[in-house]
Structure formats: structure tokens, C-alpha cells
Coordinates of N, CA and C in Angstrom, one line a residue:
X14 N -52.8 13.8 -19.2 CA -52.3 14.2 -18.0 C -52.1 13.0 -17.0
X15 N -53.5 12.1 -16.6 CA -52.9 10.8 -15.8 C -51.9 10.0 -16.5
X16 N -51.3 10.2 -17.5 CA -50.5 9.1 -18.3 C -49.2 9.3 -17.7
X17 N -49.2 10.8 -17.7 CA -48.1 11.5 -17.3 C -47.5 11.0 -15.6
X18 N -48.2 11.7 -15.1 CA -48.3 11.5 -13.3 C -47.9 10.0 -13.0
X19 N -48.6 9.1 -14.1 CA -48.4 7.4 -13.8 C -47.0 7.4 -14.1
X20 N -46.5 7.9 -15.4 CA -45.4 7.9 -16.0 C -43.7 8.5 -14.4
X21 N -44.5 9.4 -14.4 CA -43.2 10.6 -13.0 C -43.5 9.5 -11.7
X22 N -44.6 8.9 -11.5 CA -44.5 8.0 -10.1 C -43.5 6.6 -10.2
X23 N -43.8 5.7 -11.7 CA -43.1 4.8 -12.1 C -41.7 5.3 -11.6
X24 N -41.3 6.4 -12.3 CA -40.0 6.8 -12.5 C -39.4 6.9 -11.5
X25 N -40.4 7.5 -10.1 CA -39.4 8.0 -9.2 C -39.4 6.5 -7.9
X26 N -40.3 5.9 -8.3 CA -40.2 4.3 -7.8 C -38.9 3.7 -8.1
X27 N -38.7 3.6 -9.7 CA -37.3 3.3 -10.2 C -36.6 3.9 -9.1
X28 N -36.0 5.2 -9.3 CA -35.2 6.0 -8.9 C -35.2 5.3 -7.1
X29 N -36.0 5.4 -6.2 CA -36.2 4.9 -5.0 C -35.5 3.6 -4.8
X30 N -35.7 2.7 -5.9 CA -35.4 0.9 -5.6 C -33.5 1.3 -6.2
X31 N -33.6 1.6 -6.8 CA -32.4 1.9 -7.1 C -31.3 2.5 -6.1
X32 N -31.5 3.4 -5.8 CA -30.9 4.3 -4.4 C -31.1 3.1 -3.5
X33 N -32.0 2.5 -2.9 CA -31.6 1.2 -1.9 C -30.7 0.1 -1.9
X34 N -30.9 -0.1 -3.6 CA -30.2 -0.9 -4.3 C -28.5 -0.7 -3.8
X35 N -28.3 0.2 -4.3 CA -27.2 1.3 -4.3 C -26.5 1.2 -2.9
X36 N -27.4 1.5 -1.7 CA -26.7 1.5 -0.1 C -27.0 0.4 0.4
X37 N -27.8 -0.3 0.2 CA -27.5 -1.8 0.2 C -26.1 -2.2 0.1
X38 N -25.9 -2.3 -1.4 CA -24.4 -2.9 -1.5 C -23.2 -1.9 -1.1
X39 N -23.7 -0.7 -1.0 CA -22.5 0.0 0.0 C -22.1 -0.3 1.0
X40 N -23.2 -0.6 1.8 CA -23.5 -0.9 3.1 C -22.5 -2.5 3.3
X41 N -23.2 -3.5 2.1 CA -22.2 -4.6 2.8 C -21.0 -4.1 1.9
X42 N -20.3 -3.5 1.0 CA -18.6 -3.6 0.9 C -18.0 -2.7 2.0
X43 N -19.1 -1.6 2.7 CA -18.3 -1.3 3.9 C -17.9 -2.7 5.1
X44 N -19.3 -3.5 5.0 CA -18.4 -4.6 5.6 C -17.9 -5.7 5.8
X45 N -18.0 -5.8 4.2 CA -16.3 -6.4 3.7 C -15.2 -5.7 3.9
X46 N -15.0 -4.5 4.3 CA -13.8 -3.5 3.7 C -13.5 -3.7 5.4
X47 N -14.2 -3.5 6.3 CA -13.8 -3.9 7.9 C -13.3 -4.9 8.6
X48 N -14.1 -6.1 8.3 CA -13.9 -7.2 8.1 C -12.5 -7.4 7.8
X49 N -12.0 -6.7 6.4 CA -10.4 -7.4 5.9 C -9.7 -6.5 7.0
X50 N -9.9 -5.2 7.1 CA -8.9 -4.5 8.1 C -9.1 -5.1 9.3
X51 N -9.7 -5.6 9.8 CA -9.6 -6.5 11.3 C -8.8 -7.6 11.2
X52 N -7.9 -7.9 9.9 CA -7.4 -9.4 10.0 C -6.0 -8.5 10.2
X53 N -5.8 -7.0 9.7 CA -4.5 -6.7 9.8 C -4.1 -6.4 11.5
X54 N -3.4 -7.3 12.1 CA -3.2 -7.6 13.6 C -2.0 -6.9 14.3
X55 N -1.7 -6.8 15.1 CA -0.3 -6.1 15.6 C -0.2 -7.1 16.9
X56 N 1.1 -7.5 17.3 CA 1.6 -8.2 17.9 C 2.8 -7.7 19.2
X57 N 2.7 -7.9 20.6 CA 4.1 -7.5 21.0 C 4.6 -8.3 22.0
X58 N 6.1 -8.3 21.6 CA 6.9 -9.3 22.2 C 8.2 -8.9 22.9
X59 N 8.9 -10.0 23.9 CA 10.5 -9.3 24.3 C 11.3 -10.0 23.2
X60 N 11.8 -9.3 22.7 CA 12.8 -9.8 21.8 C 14.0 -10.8 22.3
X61 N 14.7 -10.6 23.3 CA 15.6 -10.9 24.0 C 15.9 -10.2 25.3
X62 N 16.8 -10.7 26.3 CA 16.6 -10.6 27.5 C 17.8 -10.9 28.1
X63 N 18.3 -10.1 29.1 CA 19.3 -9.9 30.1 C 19.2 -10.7 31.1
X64 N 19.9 -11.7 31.6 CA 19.0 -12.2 32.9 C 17.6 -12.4 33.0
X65 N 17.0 -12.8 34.2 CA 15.4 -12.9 33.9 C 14.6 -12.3 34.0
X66 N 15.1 -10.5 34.1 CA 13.4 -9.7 33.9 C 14.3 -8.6 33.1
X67 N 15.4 -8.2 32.5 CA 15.3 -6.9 31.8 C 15.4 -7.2 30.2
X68 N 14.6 -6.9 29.5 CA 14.1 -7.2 28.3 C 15.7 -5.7 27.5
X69 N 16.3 -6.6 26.4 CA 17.0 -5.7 25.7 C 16.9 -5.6 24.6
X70 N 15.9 -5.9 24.3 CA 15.0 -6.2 22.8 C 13.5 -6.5 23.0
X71 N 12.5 -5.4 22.3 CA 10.8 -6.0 22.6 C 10.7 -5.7 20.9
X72 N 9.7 -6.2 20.4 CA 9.3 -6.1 18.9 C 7.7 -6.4 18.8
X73 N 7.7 -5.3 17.8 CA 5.8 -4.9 17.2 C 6.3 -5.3 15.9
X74 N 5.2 -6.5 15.9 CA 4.5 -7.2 14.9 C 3.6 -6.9 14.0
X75 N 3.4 -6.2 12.6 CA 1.8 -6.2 11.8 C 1.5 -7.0 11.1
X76 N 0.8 -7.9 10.7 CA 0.6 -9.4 9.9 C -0.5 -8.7 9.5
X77 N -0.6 -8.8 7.4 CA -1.3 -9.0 7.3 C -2.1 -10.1 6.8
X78 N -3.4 -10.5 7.5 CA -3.7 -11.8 7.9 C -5.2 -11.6 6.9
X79 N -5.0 -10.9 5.5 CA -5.7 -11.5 4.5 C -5.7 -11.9 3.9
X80 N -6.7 -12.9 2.9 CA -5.9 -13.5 2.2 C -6.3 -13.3 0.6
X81 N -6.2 -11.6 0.1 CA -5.9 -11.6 -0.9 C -5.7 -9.8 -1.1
X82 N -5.9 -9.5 -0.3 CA -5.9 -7.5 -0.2 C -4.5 -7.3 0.6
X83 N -3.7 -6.3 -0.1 CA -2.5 -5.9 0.1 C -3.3 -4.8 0.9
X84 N -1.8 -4.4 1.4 CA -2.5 -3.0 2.7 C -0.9 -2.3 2.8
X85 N -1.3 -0.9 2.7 CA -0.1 0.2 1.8 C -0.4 1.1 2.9
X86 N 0.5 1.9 2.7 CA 1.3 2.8 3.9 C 0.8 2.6 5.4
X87 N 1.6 1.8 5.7 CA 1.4 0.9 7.2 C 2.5 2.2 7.6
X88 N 2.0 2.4 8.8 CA 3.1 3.5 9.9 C 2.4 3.2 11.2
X89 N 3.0 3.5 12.5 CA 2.6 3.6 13.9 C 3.6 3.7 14.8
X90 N 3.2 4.0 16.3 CA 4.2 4.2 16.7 C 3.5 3.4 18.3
X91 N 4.7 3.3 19.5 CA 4.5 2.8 20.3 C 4.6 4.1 21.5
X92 N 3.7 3.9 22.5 CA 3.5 5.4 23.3 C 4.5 5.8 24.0
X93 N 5.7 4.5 24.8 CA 7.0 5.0 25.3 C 8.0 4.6 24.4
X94 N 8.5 3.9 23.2 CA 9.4 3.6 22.9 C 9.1 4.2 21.0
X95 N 8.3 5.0 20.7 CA 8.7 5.6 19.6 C 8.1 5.3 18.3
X96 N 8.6 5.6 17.2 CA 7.7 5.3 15.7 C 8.1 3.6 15.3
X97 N 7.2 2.8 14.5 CA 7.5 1.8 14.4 C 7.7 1.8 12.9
X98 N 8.0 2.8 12.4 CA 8.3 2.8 11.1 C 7.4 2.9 10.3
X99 N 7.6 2.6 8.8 CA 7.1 2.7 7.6 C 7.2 1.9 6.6
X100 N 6.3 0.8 5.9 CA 6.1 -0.1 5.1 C 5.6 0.2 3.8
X101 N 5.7 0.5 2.9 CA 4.4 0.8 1.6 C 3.9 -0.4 1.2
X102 N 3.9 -1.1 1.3 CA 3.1 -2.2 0.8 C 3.2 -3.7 1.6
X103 N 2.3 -4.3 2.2 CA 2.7 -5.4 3.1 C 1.7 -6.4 2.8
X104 N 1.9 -7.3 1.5 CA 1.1 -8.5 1.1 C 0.3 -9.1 1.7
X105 N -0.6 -10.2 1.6 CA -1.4 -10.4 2.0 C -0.3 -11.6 2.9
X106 N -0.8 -12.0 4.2 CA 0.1 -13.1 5.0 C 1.6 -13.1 5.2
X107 N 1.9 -11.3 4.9 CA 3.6 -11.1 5.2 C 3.1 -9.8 7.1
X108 N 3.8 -10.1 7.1 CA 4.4 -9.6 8.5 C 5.1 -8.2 8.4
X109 N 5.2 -6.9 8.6 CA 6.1 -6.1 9.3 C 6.2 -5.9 10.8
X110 N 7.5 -6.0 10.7 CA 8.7 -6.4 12.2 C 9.1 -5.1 12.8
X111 N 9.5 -4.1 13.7 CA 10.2 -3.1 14.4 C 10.4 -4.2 15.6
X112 N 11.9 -3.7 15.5 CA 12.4 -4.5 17.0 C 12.9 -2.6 17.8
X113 N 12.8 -2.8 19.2 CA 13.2 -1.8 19.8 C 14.5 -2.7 20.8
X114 N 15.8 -2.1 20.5 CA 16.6 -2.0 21.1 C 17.1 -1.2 22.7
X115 N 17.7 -1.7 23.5 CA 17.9 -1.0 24.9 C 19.2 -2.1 25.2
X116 N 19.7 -0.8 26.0 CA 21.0 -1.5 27.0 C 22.3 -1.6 26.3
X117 N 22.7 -1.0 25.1 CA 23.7 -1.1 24.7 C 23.9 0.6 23.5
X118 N 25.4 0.7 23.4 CA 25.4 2.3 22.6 C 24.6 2.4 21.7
X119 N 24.7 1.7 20.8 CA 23.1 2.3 19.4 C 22.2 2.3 19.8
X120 N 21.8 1.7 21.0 CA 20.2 1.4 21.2 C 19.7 2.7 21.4
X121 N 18.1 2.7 21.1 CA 17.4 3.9 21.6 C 17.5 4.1 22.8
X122 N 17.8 3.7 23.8 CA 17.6 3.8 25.4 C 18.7 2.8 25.9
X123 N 19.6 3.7 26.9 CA 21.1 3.0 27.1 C 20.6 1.9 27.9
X124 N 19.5 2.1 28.9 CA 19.0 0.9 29.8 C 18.2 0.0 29.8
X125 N 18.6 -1.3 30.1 CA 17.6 -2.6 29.5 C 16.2 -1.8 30.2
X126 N 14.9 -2.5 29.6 CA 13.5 -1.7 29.9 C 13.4 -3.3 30.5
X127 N 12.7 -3.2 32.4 CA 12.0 -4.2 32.9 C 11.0 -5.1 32.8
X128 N 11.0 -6.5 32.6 CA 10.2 -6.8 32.2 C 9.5 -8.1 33.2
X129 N 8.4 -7.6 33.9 CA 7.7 -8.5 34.8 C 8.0 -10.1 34.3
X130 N 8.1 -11.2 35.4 CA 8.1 -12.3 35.2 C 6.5 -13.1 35.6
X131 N 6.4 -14.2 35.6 CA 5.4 -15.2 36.2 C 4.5 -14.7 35.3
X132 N 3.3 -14.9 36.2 CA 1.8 -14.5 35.6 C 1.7 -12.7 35.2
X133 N 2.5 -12.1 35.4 CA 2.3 -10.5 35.2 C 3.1 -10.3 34.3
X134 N 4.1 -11.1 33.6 CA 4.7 -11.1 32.5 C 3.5 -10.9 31.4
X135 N 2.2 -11.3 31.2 CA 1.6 -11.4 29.8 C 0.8 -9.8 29.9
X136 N 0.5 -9.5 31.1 CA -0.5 -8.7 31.3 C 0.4 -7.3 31.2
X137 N 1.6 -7.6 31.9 CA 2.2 -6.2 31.4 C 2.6 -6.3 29.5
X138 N 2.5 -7.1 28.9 CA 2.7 -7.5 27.3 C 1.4 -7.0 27.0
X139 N -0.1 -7.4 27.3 CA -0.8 -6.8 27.1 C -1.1 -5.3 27.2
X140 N -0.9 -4.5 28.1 CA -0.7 -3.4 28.9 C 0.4 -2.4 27.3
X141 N 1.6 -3.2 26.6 CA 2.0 -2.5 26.1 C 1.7 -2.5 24.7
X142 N 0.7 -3.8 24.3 CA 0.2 -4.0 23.4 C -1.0 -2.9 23.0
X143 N -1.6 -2.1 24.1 CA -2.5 -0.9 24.0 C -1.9 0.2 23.6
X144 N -0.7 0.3 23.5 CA 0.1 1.2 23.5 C 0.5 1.9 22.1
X145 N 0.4 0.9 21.1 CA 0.4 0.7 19.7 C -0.4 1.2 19.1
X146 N 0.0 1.9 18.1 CA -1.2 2.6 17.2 C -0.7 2.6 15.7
X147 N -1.3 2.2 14.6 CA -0.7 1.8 13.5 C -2.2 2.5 12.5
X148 N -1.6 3.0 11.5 CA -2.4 3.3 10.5 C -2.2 2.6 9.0
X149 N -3.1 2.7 8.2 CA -2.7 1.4 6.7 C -4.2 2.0 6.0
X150 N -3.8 1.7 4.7 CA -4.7 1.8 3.7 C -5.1 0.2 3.1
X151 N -6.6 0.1 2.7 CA -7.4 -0.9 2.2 C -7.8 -0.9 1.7
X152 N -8.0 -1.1 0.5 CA -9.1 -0.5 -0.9 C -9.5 0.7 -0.6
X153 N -8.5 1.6 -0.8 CA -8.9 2.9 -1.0 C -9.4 3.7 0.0
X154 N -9.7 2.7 1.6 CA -9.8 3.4 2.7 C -8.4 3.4 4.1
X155 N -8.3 4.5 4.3 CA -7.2 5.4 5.7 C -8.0 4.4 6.9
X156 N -7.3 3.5 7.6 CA -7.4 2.5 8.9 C -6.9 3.4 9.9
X157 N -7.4 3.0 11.1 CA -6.5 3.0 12.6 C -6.9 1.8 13.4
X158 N -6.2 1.4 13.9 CA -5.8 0.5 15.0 C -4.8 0.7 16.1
X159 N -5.3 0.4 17.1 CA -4.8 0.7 18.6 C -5.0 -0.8 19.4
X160 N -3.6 -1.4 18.9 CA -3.5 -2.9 20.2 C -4.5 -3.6 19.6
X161 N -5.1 -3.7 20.2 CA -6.1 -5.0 20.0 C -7.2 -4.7 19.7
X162 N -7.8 -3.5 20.0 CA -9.2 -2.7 19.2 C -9.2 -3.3 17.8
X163 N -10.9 -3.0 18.1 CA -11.3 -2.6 16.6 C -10.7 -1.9 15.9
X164 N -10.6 -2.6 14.5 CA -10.1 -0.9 13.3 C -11.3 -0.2 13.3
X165 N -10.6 1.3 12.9 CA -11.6 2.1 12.6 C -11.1 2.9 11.9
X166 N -12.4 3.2 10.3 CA -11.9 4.1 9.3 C -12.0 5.2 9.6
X167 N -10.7 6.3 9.1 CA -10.5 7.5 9.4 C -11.0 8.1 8.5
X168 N -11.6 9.1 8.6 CA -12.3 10.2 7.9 C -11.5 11.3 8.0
X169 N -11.8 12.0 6.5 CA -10.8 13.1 6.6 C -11.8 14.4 6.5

């Protein structure tokens, strides 16, 4: 009978060191797996410009800025100017581009969108850079990103 008891304690020791073992290395590939989603970046800019404040072109940038993990169904959209599209696959150190058009017949919006000059030029750039929300997969995990935030894995 003690051979036994010694035998089921051993075992469930194993079993214990193991399960740590186990969330241990879960624990860091979750953050490795954050880590690479934080390199995938979004960017925003005026594309081109009317005179010196009406922008008739602004464009969102997504770089992905890893250097070996591809990142698949990229989508997002911008809060006043619309969806930024759809990517299935965007290599590691390639870019997806949305340019938003204004001020002319195809454009989404017939009128150039204003665009502060001097020192309030970057801050309204930042200001629309929050605005952005982009979703992407990464080894097998659903991202979000909003501007300049942290990613954060979506749970379903």
C-alpha cells in the first residue's frame, strides 16, 4: 500500500511540473505572438493638397514591420472617411496603402477635407490617426488595432 501512495504522489508531481511546464511556454509564445503584432503599424498621411490647407488626398498605411511572420486578412476602416479595404496576405516588410480621395467627381467626397497648417498640422494627423481600426491574423491569432494602441487579441 505505501509503494502505491509513493507511486500516485510521484505521478501527480510529474503531472504538476509538467502543466507549469506547459503555461510557461504558453505564456512566453503568447508573448512572442504580441510582440510580432505590435510591429504591424498603421500610418496616416495627406496625400496631396490644394493650395495650402485642403488636403485632396490622405492615405492609411499598414507595414508589416516583421521580420519573418506574414499577417492575413488585414481589413479596417477609418471613423469619417470609410473602410480601408482588404488584403489577404501582407509579407513580412510590405506595406498596404488606401489612399482616400476628395474634391473631384469619383472621389468619395466632392469637397477637398481641411487640413490644419503649422504646428496643428501633426496633431490633427495624429487626432486622425486614432481614428483607424484595422484587424489581421498572426499565427493563428484574430488582432485589433486602433492608431497607435496597443494590439489586442480578439476573443471569440
Amino acid at each position: 500500500m505505501g509503494f502505491a501512495v509513493i507511486a500516485f504522489r510521484s505521478e501527480e508531481q510529474s503531472r504538476r511540473d509538467l502543466e507549469r511546464r506547459l503555461l510557461s511556454t504558453r505564456r512566453e509564445q503568447d508573448k512572442q505572438d504580441l510582440a510580432e503584432a505590435e510591429q504591424v503599424t498603421i500610418s496616416f498621411s495627406v496625400g496631396s493638397t490644394f493650395g495650402s490647407g485642403e488636403a485632396s488626398g490622405l492615405r492609411v498605411s499598414v507595414r508589416n514591420g516583421t521580420s519573418s511572420t506574414d499577417v492575413f486578412k488585414l481589413s479596417g476602416s477609418h471613423d469619417d472617411f470609410g473602410t480601408i479595404g482588404y488584403k489577404h496576405a501582407l509579407t513580412p516588410g510590405d506595406t498596404y496603402t488606401q489612399n482616400f480621395l476628395f474634391g473631384h467627381m469619383n472621389a468619395a467626397r466632392p469637397d477637398t477635407v481641411p487640413v490644419p497648417v503649422g504646428p496643428a498640422r501633426q496633431e490633427w494627423l495624429d487626432d486622425h490617426l486614432d481614428k483607424i481600426e484595422i484587424t489581421f491574423e498572426l499565427r493563428d491569432k484574430r488582432w485589433l488595432r486602433r492608431g497607435g494602441r496597443p494590439a489586442e487579441e480578439v476573443t471569440n
